CSV table of C-alpha atoms in Angstrom, one decimal:
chain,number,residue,atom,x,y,z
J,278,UNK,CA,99.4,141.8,80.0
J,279,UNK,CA,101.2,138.5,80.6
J,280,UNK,CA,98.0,136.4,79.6
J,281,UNK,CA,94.5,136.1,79.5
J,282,UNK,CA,93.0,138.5,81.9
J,283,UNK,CA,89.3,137.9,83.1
J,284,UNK,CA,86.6,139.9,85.2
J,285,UNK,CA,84.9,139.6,87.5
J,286,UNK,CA,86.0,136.5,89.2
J,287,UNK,CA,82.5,136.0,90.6
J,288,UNK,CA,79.4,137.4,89.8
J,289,UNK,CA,76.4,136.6,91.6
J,290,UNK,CA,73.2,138.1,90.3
J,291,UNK,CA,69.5,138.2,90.6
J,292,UNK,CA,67.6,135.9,88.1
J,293,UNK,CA,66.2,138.4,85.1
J,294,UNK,CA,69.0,140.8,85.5
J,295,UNK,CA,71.7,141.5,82.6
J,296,UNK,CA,75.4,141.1,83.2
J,297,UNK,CA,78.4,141.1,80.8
J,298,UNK,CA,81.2,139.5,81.5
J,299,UNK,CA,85.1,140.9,79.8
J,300,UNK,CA,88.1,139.2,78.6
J,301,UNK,CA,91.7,140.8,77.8
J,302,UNK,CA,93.3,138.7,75.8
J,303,UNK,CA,96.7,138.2,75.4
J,304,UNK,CA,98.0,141.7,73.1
J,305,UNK,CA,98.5,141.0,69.8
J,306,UNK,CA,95.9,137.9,70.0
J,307,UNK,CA,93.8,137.6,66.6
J,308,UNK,CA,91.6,134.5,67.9
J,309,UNK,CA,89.4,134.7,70.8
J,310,UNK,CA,87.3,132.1,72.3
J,311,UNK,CA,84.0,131.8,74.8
J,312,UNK,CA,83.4,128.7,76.8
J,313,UNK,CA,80.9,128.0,79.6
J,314,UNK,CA,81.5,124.8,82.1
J,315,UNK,CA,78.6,123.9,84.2
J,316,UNK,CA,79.7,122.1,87.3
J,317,UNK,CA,81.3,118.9,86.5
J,318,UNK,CA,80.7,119.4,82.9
J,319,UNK,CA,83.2,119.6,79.7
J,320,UNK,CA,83.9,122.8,78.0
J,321,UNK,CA,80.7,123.8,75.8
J,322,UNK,CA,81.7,126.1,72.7
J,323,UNK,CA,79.7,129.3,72.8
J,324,UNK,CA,81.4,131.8,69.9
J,325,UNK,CA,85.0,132.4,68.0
J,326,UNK,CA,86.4,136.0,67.1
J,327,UNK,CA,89.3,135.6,64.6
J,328,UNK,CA,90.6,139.1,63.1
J,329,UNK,CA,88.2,141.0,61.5
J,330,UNK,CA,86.3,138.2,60.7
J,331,UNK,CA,82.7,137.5,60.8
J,332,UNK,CA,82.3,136.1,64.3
J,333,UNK,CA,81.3,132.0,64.7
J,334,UNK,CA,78.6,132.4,66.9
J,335,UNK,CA,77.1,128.5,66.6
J,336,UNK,CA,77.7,127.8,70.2
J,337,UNK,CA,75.3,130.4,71.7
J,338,UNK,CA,72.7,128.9,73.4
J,339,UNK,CA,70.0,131.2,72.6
J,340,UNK,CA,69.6,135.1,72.2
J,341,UNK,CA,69.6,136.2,75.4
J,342,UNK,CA,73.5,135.7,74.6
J,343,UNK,CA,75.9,137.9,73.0
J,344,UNK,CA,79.4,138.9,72.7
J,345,UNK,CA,81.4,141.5,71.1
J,346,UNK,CA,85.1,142.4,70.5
J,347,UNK,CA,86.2,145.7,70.2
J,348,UNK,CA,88.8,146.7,68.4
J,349,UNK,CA,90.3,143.3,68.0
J,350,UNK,CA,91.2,143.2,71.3
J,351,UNK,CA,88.9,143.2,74.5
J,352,UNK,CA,86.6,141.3,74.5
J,353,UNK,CA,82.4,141.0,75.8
J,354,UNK,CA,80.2,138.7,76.7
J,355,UNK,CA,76.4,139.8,77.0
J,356,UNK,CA,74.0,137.8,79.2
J,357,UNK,CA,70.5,139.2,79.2
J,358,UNK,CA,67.9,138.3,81.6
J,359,UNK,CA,70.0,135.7,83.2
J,360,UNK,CA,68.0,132.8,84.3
J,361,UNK,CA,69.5,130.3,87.4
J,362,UNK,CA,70.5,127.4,84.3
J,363,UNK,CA,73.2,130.1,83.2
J,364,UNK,CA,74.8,129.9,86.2
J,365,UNK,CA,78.7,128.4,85.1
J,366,UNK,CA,81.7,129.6,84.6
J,367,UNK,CA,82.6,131.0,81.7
J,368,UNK,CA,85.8,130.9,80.4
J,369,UNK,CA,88.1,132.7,77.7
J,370,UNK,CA,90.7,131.9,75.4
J,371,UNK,CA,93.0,133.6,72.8
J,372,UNK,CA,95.5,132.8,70.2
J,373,UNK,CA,97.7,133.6,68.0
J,374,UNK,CA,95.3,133.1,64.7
J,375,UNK,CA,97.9,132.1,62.8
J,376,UNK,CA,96.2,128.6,62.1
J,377,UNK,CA,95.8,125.4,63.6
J,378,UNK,CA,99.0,124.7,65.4
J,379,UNK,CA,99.1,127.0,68.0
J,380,UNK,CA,98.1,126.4,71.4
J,381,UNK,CA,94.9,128.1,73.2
J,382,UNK,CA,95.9,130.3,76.4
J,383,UNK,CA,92.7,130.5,79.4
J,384,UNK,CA,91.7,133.2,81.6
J,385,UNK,CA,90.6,131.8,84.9
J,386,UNK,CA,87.3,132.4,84.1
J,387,UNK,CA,84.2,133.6,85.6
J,388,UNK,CA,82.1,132.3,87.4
J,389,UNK,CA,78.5,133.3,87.6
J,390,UNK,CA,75.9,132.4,90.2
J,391,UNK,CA,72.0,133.2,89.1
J,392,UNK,CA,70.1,133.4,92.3
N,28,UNK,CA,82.8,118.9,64.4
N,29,UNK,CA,86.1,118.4,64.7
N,30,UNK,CA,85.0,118.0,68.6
N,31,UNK,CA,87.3,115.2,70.4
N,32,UNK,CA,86.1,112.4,73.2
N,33,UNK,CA,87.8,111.3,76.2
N,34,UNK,CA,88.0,108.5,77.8
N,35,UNK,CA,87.7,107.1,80.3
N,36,UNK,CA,85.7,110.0,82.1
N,37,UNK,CA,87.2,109.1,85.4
N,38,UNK,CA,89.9,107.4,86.3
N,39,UNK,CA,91.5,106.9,89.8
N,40,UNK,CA,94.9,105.2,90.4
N,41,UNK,CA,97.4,105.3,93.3
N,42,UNK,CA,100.5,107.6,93.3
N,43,UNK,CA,103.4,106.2,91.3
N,44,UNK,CA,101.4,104.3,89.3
N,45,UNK,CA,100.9,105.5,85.3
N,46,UNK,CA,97.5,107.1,84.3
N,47,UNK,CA,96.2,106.7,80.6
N,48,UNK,CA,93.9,108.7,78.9
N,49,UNK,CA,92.6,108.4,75.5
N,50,UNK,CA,90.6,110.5,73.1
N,51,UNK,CA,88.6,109.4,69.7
N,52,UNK,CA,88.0,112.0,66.9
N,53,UNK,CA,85.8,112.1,63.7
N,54,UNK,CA,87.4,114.2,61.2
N,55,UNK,CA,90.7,114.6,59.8
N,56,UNK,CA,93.1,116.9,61.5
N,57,UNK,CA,96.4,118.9,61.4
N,58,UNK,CA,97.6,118.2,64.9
N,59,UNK,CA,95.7,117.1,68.1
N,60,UNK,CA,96.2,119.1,71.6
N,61,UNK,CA,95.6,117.9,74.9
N,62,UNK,CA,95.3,120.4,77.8
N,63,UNK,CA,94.9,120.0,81.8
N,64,UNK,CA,92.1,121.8,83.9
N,65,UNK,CA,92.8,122.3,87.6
N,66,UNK,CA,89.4,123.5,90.0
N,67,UNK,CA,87.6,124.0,87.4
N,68,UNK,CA,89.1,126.8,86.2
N,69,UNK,CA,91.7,127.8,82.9
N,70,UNK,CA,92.8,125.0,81.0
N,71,UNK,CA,96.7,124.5,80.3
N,72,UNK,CA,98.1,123.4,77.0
N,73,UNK,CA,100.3,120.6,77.7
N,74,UNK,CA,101.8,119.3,74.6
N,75,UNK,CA,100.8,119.1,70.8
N,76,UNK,CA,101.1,116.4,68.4
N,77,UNK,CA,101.0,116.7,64.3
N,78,UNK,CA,99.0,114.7,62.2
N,79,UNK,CA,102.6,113.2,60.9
N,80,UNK,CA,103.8,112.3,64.3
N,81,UNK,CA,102.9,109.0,65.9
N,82,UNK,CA,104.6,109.8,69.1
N,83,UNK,CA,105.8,112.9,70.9
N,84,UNK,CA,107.0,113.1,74.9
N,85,UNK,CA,107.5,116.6,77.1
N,86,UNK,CA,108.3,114.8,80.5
N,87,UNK,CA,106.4,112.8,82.1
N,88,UNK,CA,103.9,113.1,79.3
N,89,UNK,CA,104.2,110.9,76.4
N,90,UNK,CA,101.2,111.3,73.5
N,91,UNK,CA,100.6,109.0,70.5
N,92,UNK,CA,98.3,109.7,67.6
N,93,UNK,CA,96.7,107.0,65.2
N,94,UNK,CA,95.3,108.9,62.4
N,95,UNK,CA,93.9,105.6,60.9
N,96,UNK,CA,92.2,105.0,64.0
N,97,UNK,CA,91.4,108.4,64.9
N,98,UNK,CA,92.4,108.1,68.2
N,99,UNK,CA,95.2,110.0,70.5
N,100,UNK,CA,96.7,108.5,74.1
N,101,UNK,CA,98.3,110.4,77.0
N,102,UNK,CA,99.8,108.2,79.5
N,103,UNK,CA,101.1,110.1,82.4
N,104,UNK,CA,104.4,108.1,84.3
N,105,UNK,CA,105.1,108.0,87.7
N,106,UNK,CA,102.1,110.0,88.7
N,107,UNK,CA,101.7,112.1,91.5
N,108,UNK,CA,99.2,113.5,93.7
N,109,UNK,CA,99.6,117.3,92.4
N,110,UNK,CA,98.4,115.4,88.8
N,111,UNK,CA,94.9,115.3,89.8
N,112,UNK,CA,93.0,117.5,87.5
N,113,UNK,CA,90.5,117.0,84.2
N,114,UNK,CA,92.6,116.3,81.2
N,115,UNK,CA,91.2,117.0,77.7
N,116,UNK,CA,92.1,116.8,74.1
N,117,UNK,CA,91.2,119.2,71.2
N,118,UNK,CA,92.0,117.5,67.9
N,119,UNK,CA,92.1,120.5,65.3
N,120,UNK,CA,91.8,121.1,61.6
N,121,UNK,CA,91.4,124.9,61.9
N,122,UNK,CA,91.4,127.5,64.2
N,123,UNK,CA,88.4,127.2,66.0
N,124,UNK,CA,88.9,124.8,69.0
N,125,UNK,CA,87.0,122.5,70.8
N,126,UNK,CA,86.4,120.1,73.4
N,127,UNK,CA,84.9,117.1,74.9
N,128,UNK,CA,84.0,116.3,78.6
N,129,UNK,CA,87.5,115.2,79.7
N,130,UNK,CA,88.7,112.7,81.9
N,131,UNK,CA,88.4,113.3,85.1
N,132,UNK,CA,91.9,112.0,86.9
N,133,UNK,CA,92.3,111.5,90.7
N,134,UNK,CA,96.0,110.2,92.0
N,135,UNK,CA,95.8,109.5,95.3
N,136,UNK,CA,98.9,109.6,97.9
């Protein structure tokens, strides 16, 4: 696709319930990033794919998180037994991977209400 | 962490007038990024400057980096209403990127 593709838009779910959330990056995309903005807040780092790479996952805020990428390409993120402080939206990035000077392109994120 | 600050975290001026931004860093870096956030949703690169650049302008934008100082600017001229958005640098070293809070900029008409 043209750029970062993200689903759902919304998601509102029951506290205690599991969802995942998906990213598309842009093809051909090595590096693929997971944020999550709470209202008002800055962009906090959850995890970093790059290639075939062992995935940074220092951002994650606890175990109840998780996120995979298949195939280098589409990407997953795993929220299990959501509680109502998860509630954000969560964005995605990808880029080219081929170092530092190359610019991050968004997905217009998710955003998830835990009711 | 190679994480960048912004400040001021809000800033409000009237239309026409010039917004500036500025964001502090801790480490050394190979170029510093700042992007735009409308509605809270995906951020939009808007222009990146190398560690061997002191000044760089796309625009309206003009960006200057102090690596002695750490520190990076972004003065926005003539500003207009449709500016309005969070503004936040990512000062990198590697591929991983990250953020600070942002500054959060309202022009008003």
């Amino acid at each position: 696709g043209a750029g970062v593709s993200q689903s759902p838009s919304n998601k509102v779910t029951e506290k205690g319930k599991d969802v995942e959330l998906r990213c598309d990056p842009i093809s051909g995309h090595t590096a693929l990033y997971w944020y999550r903005q709470s209202l008002g807040q800055g962009l906090e780092f959850l995890i970093y794919f790059q290639g075939n790479s062992a995935p940074d996952k220092s951002g994650l805020p606890s175990d109840r998180f998780s996120a995979e990428r298949t195939g280098g390409s589409v990407s997953t993120l795993t929220i299990q037994r959501t509680q109502q402080e998860d509630s954000a939206v969560y964005l995605c990035a990808s880029s080219s991977g081929e170092g530092s000077n190359t610019e991050a392109f968004f997905g217009q994120g998710t955003r998830l209400t835990v009711v | 962490s190679q994480q960048g600050e912004e400040d001021p975290q809000a800033l409000s001026i009237q239309e026409g007038e010039n917004a500036t931004m500025n964001c502090s860093y801790k480490t050394s870096i190979n170029n510093l990024q700042w992007y735009r956030q409308n509605s809270g949703r995906g951020l939009v690169h808007l222009i990146l400057i190398r560690s061997n650049e002191r000044e760089k302008h796309s625009g309206r934008l003009r960006v200057t980096l102090d690596t002695s100082k750490k520190s990076s600017s972004l003065l926005i001229t003539a500003s207009r209403a449709a500016d309005t958005a969070s503004y936040f640098c990512a000062p990198r070293s590697y591929q991983k990127v990250t953020f600070g809070t942002g500054t959060k900029l309202q022009v008003i008409p």
